[in-house]
Amino acid sequence: MQERHHAKNDRGFSVIAFLLFVAGLGVLALALYLLIPFSHANAFAAAFTVVDLIVLYLLLFGPALIGDRISALTGGRIVSLGVYWYAAGVYALLTIGIVVCVNVMPRVPIEPFIVLQLVALLGVLFAAYMGDVAHGHTIAVERDEKAALSNIESLRASSSQLTITIRHLDTSSIPAWDDLVQMTERIAEDLRYLTPSQDLSASILEDRIMSNLSSISANVSSRSATAQTAEASCNVARETIRLIEQRKTMRA
């Protein structure tokens, strides 16, 4: 129900944005129609002015029509838009200066302005591309960070569950279980201070730690646990502690 409400709001936002965009374009067209006859520009310069200002309008207000809502912007998208709007702002200043020159100064050569305008337009498009690349990189980094944190959280959850399970076992007849309890508690404590890392070697160590925790859990869950399985679990726990110590040396 809530998702349907959000979808309805998004459609309403898109319709309003489109109507405002069309209204703004209409105001621009009317202004050009009324003001150009009072300039010193010839027909070619007038056509250049019309195209130039319409392109400027599309660059400035087009992203608002096709872009995300402000409330839905991510950090990467904000960086991307910042790169774009900086370039668009410079382009806007240049465009206004060129339009003024073309329409105020008589007999001004327009060809250099066309070349300059095209170069500036390419600059804006390049900035938009670079901003999109930066956005993609930011998304990839955030995705990797979430995956790394998810691995750590899984290890902590498994370790905590294992500690709880061992504490509730009646192992008074098997002394080795007491050592196992202490070691699993140490494992749980060490994992609390483990920081996420995107290093491949760290991921391999985390997989080995998870495998060891699963192995110990399978041993303690067995109804026919013996002194041999207890000792084997202790050996696995010792190896796990060693792996965690190695993993601690790896930073994000």
mmCIF file of N, CA and C in Angstrom, residues 80-192:
data_model
loop_
_atom_site.group_PDB
_atom_site.id
_atom_site.type_symbol
_atom_site.label_atom_id
_atom_site.label_comp_id
_atom_site.label_asym_id
_atom_site.label_seq_id
_atom_site.Cartn_x
_atom_site.Cartn_y
_atom_site.Cartn_z
ATOM 1 N N SER A 80 27.677 13.887 -8.854
ATOM 2 C CA SER A 80 27.518 13.918 -10.302
ATOM 3 C C SER A 80 26.830 15.196 -10.755
ATOM 4 N N LEU A 81 25.753 15.568 -10.077
ATOM 5 C CA LEU A 81 25.039 16.792 -10.431
ATOM 6 C C LEU A 81 25.887 18.029 -10.174
ATOM 7 N N GLY A 82 26.708 17.981 -9.131
ATOM 8 C CA GLY A 82 27.578 19.122 -8.845
ATOM 9 C C GLY A 82 28.552 19.385 -9.985
ATOM 10 N N VAL A 83 29.121 18.323 -10.530
ATOM 11 C CA VAL A 83 30.029 18.469 -11.672
ATOM 12 C C VAL A 83 29.276 19.043 -12.873
ATOM 13 N N TYR A 84 28.084 18.522 -13.102
ATOM 14 C CA TYR A 84 27.301 18.979 -14.253
ATOM 15 C C TYR A 84 26.886 20.444 -14.102
ATOM 16 N N TRP A 85 26.356 20.804 -12.926
ATOM 17 C CA TRP A 85 25.852 22.166 -12.757
ATOM 18 C C TRP A 85 26.962 23.198 -12.780
ATOM 19 N N TYR A 86 28.154 22.827 -12.350
ATOM 20 C CA TYR A 86 29.277 23.756 -12.461
ATOM 21 C C TYR A 86 29.559 24.073 -13.927
ATOM 22 N N ALA A 87 29.626 23.022 -14.740
ATOM 23 C CA ALA A 87 29.874 23.230 -16.168
ATOM 24 C C ALA A 87 28.705 23.962 -16.820
ATOM 25 N N ALA A 88 27.468 23.615 -16.434
ATOM 26 C CA ALA A 88 26.306 24.287 -17.013
ATOM 27 C C ALA A 88 26.267 25.757 -16.635
ATOM 28 N N GLY A 89 26.708 26.092 -15.418
ATOM 29 C CA GLY A 89 26.746 27.492 -14.998
ATOM 30 C C GLY A 89 27.724 28.300 -15.829
ATOM 31 N N VAL A 90 28.904 27.737 -16.064
ATOM 32 C CA VAL A 90 29.886 28.418 -16.917
ATOM 33 C C VAL A 90 29.334 28.582 -18.329
ATOM 34 N N TYR A 91 28.690 27.536 -18.825
ATOM 35 C CA TYR A 91 28.095 27.594 -20.167
ATOM 36 C C TYR A 91 27.014 28.668 -20.238
ATOM 37 N N ALA A 92 26.209 28.791 -19.176
ATOM 38 C CA ALA A 92 25.142 29.791 -19.166
ATOM 39 C C ALA A 92 25.712 31.201 -19.235
ATOM 40 N N LEU A 93 26.763 31.472 -18.458
ATOM 41 C CA LEU A 93 27.387 32.805 -18.496
ATOM 42 C C LEU A 93 27.940 33.112 -19.882
ATOM 43 N N LEU A 94 28.587 32.112 -20.474
ATOM 44 C CA LEU A 94 29.136 32.302 -21.814
ATOM 45 C C LEU A 94 28.024 32.549 -22.827
ATOM 46 N N THR A 95 26.946 31.799 -22.727
ATOM 47 C CA THR A 95 25.835 31.942 -23.665
ATOM 48 C C THR A 95 25.196 33.322 -23.566
ATOM 49 N N ILE A 96 24.987 33.774 -22.349
ATOM 50 C CA ILE A 96 24.387 35.105 -22.169
ATOM 51 C C ILE A 96 25.284 36.182 -22.771
ATOM 52 N N GLY A 97 26.590 36.052 -22.547
ATOM 53 C CA GLY A 97 27.503 37.028 -23.125
ATOM 54 C C GLY A 97 27.469 37.021 -24.644
ATOM 55 N N ILE A 98 27.433 35.840 -25.251
ATOM 56 C CA ILE A 98 27.397 35.738 -26.708
ATOM 57 C C ILE A 98 26.093 36.296 -27.257
ATOM 58 N N VAL A 99 24.979 35.962 -26.633
ATOM 59 C CA VAL A 99 23.678 36.448 -27.099
ATOM 60 C C VAL A 99 23.625 37.969 -27.042
ATOM 61 N N VAL A 100 24.145 38.550 -25.977
ATOM 62 C CA VAL A 100 24.163 40.014 -25.872
ATOM 63 C C VAL A 100 24.999 40.625 -26.985
ATOM 64 N N CYS A 101 26.166 40.061 -27.230
ATOM 65 C CA CYS A 101 27.034 40.586 -28.285
ATOM 66 C C CYS A 101 26.373 40.496 -29.654
ATOM 67 N N VAL A 102 25.771 39.360 -29.939
ATOM 68 C CA VAL A 102 25.167 39.150 -31.247
ATOM 69 C C VAL A 102 23.997 40.101 -31.488
ATOM 70 N N ASN A 103 23.222 40.396 -30.445
ATOM 71 C CA ASN A 103 22.005 41.186 -30.620
ATOM 72 C C ASN A 103 22.193 42.674 -30.371
ATOM 73 N N VAL A 104 23.301 43.083 -29.754
ATOM 74 C CA VAL A 104 23.518 44.496 -29.456
ATOM 75 C C VAL A 104 24.528 45.124 -30.400
ATOM 76 N N MET A 105 25.606 44.403 -30.672
ATOM 77 C CA MET A 105 26.661 44.950 -31.522
ATOM 78 C C MET A 105 26.292 44.782 -33.000
ATOM 79 N N PRO A 106 26.300 45.850 -33.778
ATOM 80 C CA PRO A 106 25.969 45.725 -35.207
ATOM 81 C C PRO A 106 27.131 45.122 -35.996
ATOM 82 N N ARG A 107 26.775 44.314 -36.990
ATOM 83 C CA ARG A 107 27.753 43.719 -37.902
ATOM 84 C C ARG A 107 28.837 42.917 -37.176
ATOM 85 N N VAL A 108 28.483 42.232 -36.138
ATOM 86 C CA VAL A 108 29.451 41.408 -35.443
ATOM 87 C C VAL A 108 29.579 40.065 -36.164
ATOM 88 N N PRO A 109 30.784 39.567 -36.396
ATOM 89 C CA PRO A 109 30.944 38.257 -37.051
ATOM 90 C C PRO A 109 30.428 37.143 -36.138
ATOM 91 N N ILE A 110 29.502 36.358 -36.636
ATOM 92 C CA ILE A 110 28.850 35.366 -35.789
ATOM 93 C C ILE A 110 29.548 34.007 -35.829
ATOM 94 N N GLU A 111 30.337 33.746 -36.878
ATOM 95 C CA GLU A 111 30.953 32.420 -37.020
ATOM 96 C C GLU A 111 31.844 32.047 -35.830
ATOM 97 N N PRO A 112 32.713 32.965 -35.338
ATOM 98 C CA PRO A 112 33.531 32.587 -34.164
ATOM 99 C C PRO A 112 32.677 32.238 -32.934
ATOM 100 N N PHE A 113 31.552 32.939 -32.799
ATOM 101 C CA PHE A 113 30.670 32.646 -31.666
ATOM 102 C C PHE A 113 30.048 31.254 -31.783
ATOM 103 N N ILE A 114 29.741 30.856 -33.007
ATOM 104 C CA ILE A 114 29.174 29.516 -33.201
ATOM 105 C C ILE A 114 30.182 28.448 -32.793
ATOM 106 N N VAL A 115 31.435 28.639 -33.230
ATOM 107 C CA VAL A 115 32.482 27.679 -32.884
ATOM 108 C C VAL A 115 32.683 27.646 -31.363
ATOM 109 N N LEU A 116 32.737 28.828 -30.747
ATOM 110 C CA LEU A 116 32.932 28.913 -29.311
ATOM 111 C C LEU A 116 31.782 28.244 -28.560
ATOM 112 N N GLN A 117 30.567 28.447 -29.076
ATOM 113 C CA GLN A 117 29.398 27.868 -28.423
ATOM 114 C C GLN A 117 29.406 26.339 -28.526
ATOM 115 N N LEU A 118 29.813 25.820 -29.656
ATOM 116 C CA LEU A 118 29.871 24.377 -29.834
ATOM 117 C C LEU A 118 30.934 23.751 -28.934
ATOM 118 N N VAL A 119 32.072 24.423 -28.819
ATOM 119 C CA VAL A 119 33.128 23.921 -27.934
ATOM 120 C C VAL A 119 32.637 23.898 -26.487
ATOM 121 N N ALA A 120 31.947 24.974 -26.096
ATOM 122 C CA ALA A 120 31.415 25.027 -24.730
ATOM 123 C C ALA A 120 30.367 23.942 -24.506
ATOM 124 N N LEU A 121 29.545 23.684 -25.519
ATOM 125 C CA LEU A 121 28.533 22.635 -25.398
ATOM 126 C C LEU A 121 29.179 21.265 -25.233
ATOM 127 N N LEU A 122 30.248 21.026 -25.982
ATOM 128 C CA LEU A 122 30.980 19.774 -25.822
ATOM 129 C C LEU A 122 31.558 19.654 -24.407
ATOM 130 N N GLY A 123 32.005 20.802 -23.865
ATOM 131 C CA GLY A 123 32.521 20.799 -22.508
ATOM 132 C C GLY A 123 31.461 20.399 -21.489
ATOM 133 N N VAL A 124 30.243 20.895 -21.672
ATOM 134 C CA VAL A 124 29.150 20.532 -20.767
ATOM 135 C C VAL A 124 28.826 19.040 -20.883
ATOM 136 N N LEU A 125 28.774 18.549 -22.102
ATOM 137 C CA LEU A 125 28.492 17.126 -22.305
ATOM 138 C C LEU A 125 29.589 16.254 -21.702
ATOM 139 N N PHE A 126 30.827 16.701 -21.828
ATOM 140 C CA PHE A 126 31.937 15.946 -21.232
ATOM 141 C C PHE A 126 31.832 15.962 -19.708
ATOM 142 N N ALA A 127 31.461 17.108 -19.143
ATOM 143 C CA ALA A 127 31.282 17.195 -17.690
ATOM 144 C C ALA A 127 30.164 16.280 -17.226
ATOM 145 N N ALA A 128 29.074 16.206 -18.015
ATOM 146 C CA ALA A 128 27.977 15.303 -17.666
ATOM 147 C C ALA A 128 28.450 13.854 -17.697
ATOM 148 N N TYR A 129 29.270 13.525 -18.684
ATOM 149 C CA TYR A 129 29.798 12.160 -18.774
ATOM 150 C C TYR A 129 30.702 11.848 -17.583
ATOM 151 N N MET A 130 31.595 12.768 -17.243
ATOM 152 C CA MET A 130 32.502 12.542 -16.127
ATOM 153 C C MET A 130 31.731 12.453 -14.807
ATOM 154 N N GLY A 131 30.684 13.269 -14.686
ATOM 155 C CA GLY A 131 29.858 13.186 -13.488
ATOM 156 C C GLY A 131 29.173 11.834 -13.369
ATOM 157 N N ASP A 132 28.724 11.313 -14.508
ATOM 158 C CA ASP A 132 28.085 10.002 -14.494
ATOM 159 C C ASP A 132 29.090 8.905 -14.149
ATOM 160 N N VAL A 133 30.316 9.044 -14.635
ATOM 161 C CA VAL A 133 31.363 8.082 -14.287
ATOM 162 C C VAL A 133 31.645 8.129 -12.789
ATOM 163 N N ALA A 134 31.715 9.351 -12.232
ATOM 164 C CA ALA A 134 31.947 9.494 -10.791
ATOM 165 C C ALA A 134 30.806 8.881 -9.991
ATOM 166 N N HIS A 135 29.591 9.060 -10.504
ATOM 167 C CA HIS A 135 28.425 8.482 -9.821
ATOM 168 C C HIS A 135 28.500 6.958 -9.832
ATOM 169 N N GLY A 136 28.844 6.393 -10.984
ATOM 170 C CA GLY A 136 28.968 4.941 -11.079
ATOM 171 C C GLY A 136 30.045 4.400 -10.157
ATOM 172 N N HIS A 137 31.159 5.120 -10.056
ATOM 173 C CA HIS A 137 32.237 4.686 -9.165
ATOM 174 C C HIS A 137 31.785 4.731 -7.708
ATOM 175 N N THR A 138 31.063 5.795 -7.345
ATOM 176 C CA THR A 138 30.576 5.922 -5.968
ATOM 177 C C THR A 138 29.609 4.802 -5.624
ATOM 178 N N ILE A 139 28.732 4.469 -6.564
ATOM 179 C CA ILE A 139 27.778 3.382 -6.332
ATOM 180 C C ILE A 139 28.514 2.062 -6.135
ATOM 181 N N ALA A 140 29.544 1.826 -6.955
ATOM 182 C CA ALA A 140 30.311 0.586 -6.837
ATOM 183 C C ALA A 140 31.009 0.499 -5.480
ATOM 184 N N VAL A 141 31.568 1.628 -5.023
ATOM 185 C CA VAL A 141 32.245 1.643 -3.723
ATOM 186 C C VAL A 141 31.245 1.385 -2.603
ATOM 187 N N GLU A 142 30.081 2.040 -2.672
ATOM 188 C CA GLU A 142 29.061 1.842 -1.638
ATOM 189 C C GLU A 142 28.563 0.400 -1.630
ATOM 190 N N ARG A 143 28.414 -0.189 -2.814
ATOM 191 C CA ARG A 143 27.961 -1.578 -2.899
ATOM 192 C C ARG A 143 28.996 -2.519 -2.282
ATOM 193 N N ASP A 144 30.280 -2.272 -2.570
ATOM 194 C CA ASP A 144 31.334 -3.108 -1.997
ATOM 195 C C ASP A 144 31.400 -2.947 -0.474
ATOM 196 N N GLU A 145 31.205 -1.722 0.003
ATOM 197 C CA GLU A 145 31.234 -1.487 1.448
ATOM 198 C C GLU A 145 30.083 -2.215 2.139
ATOM 199 N N LYS A 146 28.907 -2.190 1.526
ATOM 200 C CA LYS A 146 27.759 -2.890 2.106
ATOM 201 C C LYS A 146 27.990 -4.399 2.122
ATOM 202 N N ALA A 147 28.595 -4.913 1.040
ATOM 203 C CA ALA A 147 28.868 -6.349 0.985
ATOM 204 C C ALA A 147 29.881 -6.745 2.050
ATOM 205 N N ALA A 148 30.927 -5.914 2.216
ATOM 206 C CA ALA A 148 31.941 -6.212 3.233
ATOM 207 C C ALA A 148 31.334 -6.171 4.634
ATOM 208 N N LEU A 149 30.486 -5.172 4.880
ATOM 209 C CA LEU A 149 29.849 -5.067 6.194
ATOM 210 C C LEU A 149 28.886 -6.223 6.422
ATOM 211 N N SER A 150 28.205 -6.652 5.361
ATOM 212 C CA SER A 150 27.279 -7.776 5.486
ATOM 213 C C SER A 150 28.017 -9.051 5.888
ATOM 214 N N ASN A 151 29.212 -9.264 5.333
ATOM 215 C CA ASN A 151 30.003 -10.439 5.703
ATOM 216 C C ASN A 151 30.367 -10.416 7.187
ATOM 217 N N ILE A 152 30.785 -9.251 7.669
ATOM 218 C CA ILE A 152 31.156 -9.124 9.075
ATOM 219 C C ILE A 152 29.948 -9.370 9.975
ATOM 220 N N GLU A 153 28.809 -8.808 9.599
ATOM 221 C CA GLU A 153 27.600 -8.994 10.406
ATOM 222 C C GLU A 153 27.172 -10.461 10.442
ATOM 223 N N SER A 154 27.353 -11.164 9.325
ATOM 224 C CA SER A 154 27.027 -12.598 9.295
ATOM 225 C C SER A 154 27.939 -13.382 10.233
ATOM 226 N N LEU A 155 29.224 -13.030 10.234
ATOM 227 C CA LEU A 155 30.165 -13.701 11.141
ATOM 228 C C LEU A 155 29.779 -13.444 12.599
ATOM 229 N N ARG A 156 29.458 -12.220 12.916
ATOM 230 C CA ARG A 156 29.076 -11.891 14.295
ATOM 231 C C ARG A 156 27.819 -12.633 14.719
ATOM 232 N N ALA A 157 26.836 -12.699 13.816
ATOM 233 C CA ALA A 157 25.584 -13.388 14.144
ATOM 234 C C ALA A 157 25.830 -14.875 14.369
ATOM 235 N N SER A 158 26.631 -15.495 13.497
ATOM 236 C CA SER A 158 26.922 -16.924 13.636
ATOM 237 C C SER A 158 27.693 -17.208 14.921
ATOM 238 N N SER A 159 28.660 -16.340 15.222
ATOM 239 C CA SER A 159 29.457 -16.528 16.424
ATOM 240 C C SER A 159 28.609 -16.373 17.689
ATOM 241 N N SER A 160 27.740 -15.367 17.692
ATOM 242 C CA SER A 160 26.880 -15.154 18.860
ATOM 243 C C SER A 160 25.946 -16.337 19.072
ATOM 244 N N GLN A 161 25.383 -16.836 17.982
ATOM 245 C CA GLN A 161 24.490 -17.985 18.093
ATOM 246 C C GLN A 161 25.234 -19.221 18.587
ATOM 247 N N LEU A 162 26.472 -19.394 18.115
ATOM 248 C CA LEU A 162 27.279 -20.539 18.547
ATOM 249 C C LEU A 162 27.586 -20.442 20.046
ATOM 250 N N THR A 163 27.923 -19.250 20.505
ATOM 251 C CA THR A 163 28.222 -19.057 21.928
ATOM 252 C C THR A 163 27.014 -19.383 22.800
ATOM 253 N N ILE A 164 25.843 -18.930 22.378
ATOM 254 C CA ILE A 164 24.615 -19.205 23.131
ATOM 255 C C ILE A 164 24.332 -20.702 23.173
ATOM 256 N N THR A 165 24.534 -21.366 22.035
ATOM 257 C CA THR A 165 24.280 -22.811 21.963
ATOM 258 C C THR A 165 25.184 -23.578 22.913
ATOM 259 N N ILE A 166 26.483 -23.235 22.912
ATOM 260 C CA ILE A 166 27.444 -23.965 23.755
ATOM 261 C C ILE A 166 27.164 -23.734 25.235
ATOM 262 N N ARG A 167 26.762 -22.533 25.587
ATOM 263 C CA ARG A 167 26.497 -22.231 26.995
ATOM 264 C C ARG A 167 25.363 -23.087 27.568
ATOM 265 N N HIS A 168 24.438 -23.501 26.727
ATOM 266 C CA HIS A 168 23.283 -24.263 27.196
ATOM 267 C C HIS A 168 23.488 -25.778 27.096
ATOM 268 N N LEU A 169 24.691 -26.197 26.734
ATOM 269 C CA LEU A 169 24.961 -27.635 26.659
ATOM 270 C C LEU A 169 25.387 -28.182 28.023
ATOM 271 N N ASP A 170 24.970 -29.404 28.313
ATOM 272 C CA ASP A 170 25.415 -30.093 29.524
ATOM 273 C C ASP A 170 26.678 -30.880 29.180
ATOM 274 N N THR A 171 27.815 -30.277 29.449
ATOM 275 C CA THR A 171 29.096 -30.877 29.041
ATOM 276 C C THR A 171 30.007 -31.108 30.247
ATOM 277 N N SER A 172 29.407 -31.333 31.385
ATOM 278 C CA SER A 172 30.219 -31.501 32.593
ATOM 279 C C SER A 172 31.123 -32.728 32.524
ATOM 280 N N SER A 173 30.729 -33.702 31.716
ATOM 281 C CA SER A 173 31.522 -34.937 31.623
ATOM 282 C C SER A 173 32.644 -34.842 30.600
ATOM 283 N N ILE A 174 32.701 -33.764 29.871
ATOM 284 C CA ILE A 174 33.737 -33.593 28.836
ATOM 285 C C ILE A 174 34.493 -32.297 29.129
ATOM 286 N N PRO A 175 35.647 -32.364 29.795
ATOM 287 C CA PRO A 175 36.380 -31.152 30.187
ATOM 288 C C PRO A 175 36.752 -30.259 29.013
ATOM 289 N N ALA A 176 36.988 -30.842 27.852
ATOM 290 C CA ALA A 176 37.416 -30.032 26.705
ATOM 291 C C ALA A 176 36.373 -29.004 26.295
ATOM 292 N N TRP A 177 35.110 -29.270 26.634
ATOM 293 C CA TRP A 177 34.068 -28.314 26.262
ATOM 294 C C TRP A 177 34.237 -26.987 26.992
ATOM 295 N N ASP A 178 34.807 -27.034 28.205
ATOM 296 C CA ASP A 178 35.028 -25.781 28.928
ATOM 297 C C ASP A 178 36.003 -24.884 28.161
ATOM 298 N N ASP A 179 37.046 -25.506 27.625
ATOM 299 C CA ASP A 179 37.982 -24.736 26.800
ATOM 300 C C ASP A 179 37.281 -24.186 25.560
ATOM 301 N N LEU A 180 36.398 -24.993 24.988
ATOM 302 C CA LEU A 180 35.689 -24.564 23.783
ATOM 303 C C LEU A 180 34.777 -23.376 24.087
ATOM 304 N N VAL A 181 34.137 -23.393 25.243
ATOM 305 C CA VAL A 181 33.291 -22.267 25.636
ATOM 306 C C VAL A 181 34.105 -20.988 25.711
ATOM 307 N N GLN A 182 35.260 -21.053 26.334
ATOM 308 C CA GLN A 182 36.113 -19.868 26.467
ATOM 309 C C GLN A 182 36.582 -19.358 25.102
ATOM 310 N N MET A 183 36.941 -20.306 24.241
ATOM 311 C CA MET A 183 37.437 -19.890 22.928
ATOM 312 C C MET A 183 36.331 -19.301 22.049
ATOM 313 N N THR A 184 35.137 -19.872 22.094
ATOM 314 C CA THR A 184 34.035 -19.316 21.296
ATOM 315 C C THR A 184 33.639 -17.931 21.809
ATOM 316 N N GLU A 185 33.748 -17.735 23.128
ATOM 317 C CA GLU A 185 33.466 -16.399 23.663
ATOM 318 C C GLU A 185 34.524 -15.397 23.207
ATOM 319 N N ARG A 186 35.764 -15.859 23.143
ATOM 320 C CA ARG A 186 36.820 -14.981 22.639
ATOM 321 C C ARG A 186 36.600 -14.670 21.153
ATOM 322 N N ILE A 187 36.195 -15.662 20.395
ATOM 323 C CA ILE A 187 35.920 -15.448 18.970
ATOM 324 C C ILE A 187 34.821 -14.394 18.798
ATOM 325 N N ALA A 188 33.746 -14.531 19.587
ATOM 326 C CA ALA A 188 32.653 -13.565 19.497
ATOM 327 C C ALA A 188 33.126 -12.158 19.862
ATOM 328 N N GLU A 189 33.985 -12.070 20.879
ATOM 329 C CA GLU A 189 34.500 -10.767 21.297
ATOM 330 C C GLU A 189 35.415 -10.167 20.232
ATOM 331 N N ASP A 190 36.282 -10.981 19.639
ATOM 332 C CA ASP A 190 37.189 -10.482 18.597
ATOM 333 C C ASP A 190 36.427 -10.014 17.368
ATOM 334 N N LEU A 191 35.375 -10.726 17.017
ATOM 335 C CA LEU A 191 34.607 -10.355 15.837
ATOM 336 C C LEU A 191 33.854 -9.037 16.031
ATOM 337 N N ARG A 192 33.595 -8.657 17.279
ATOM 338 C CA ARG A 192 32.919 -7.396 17.542
ATOM 339 C C ARG A 192 33.745 -6.215 17.058
#
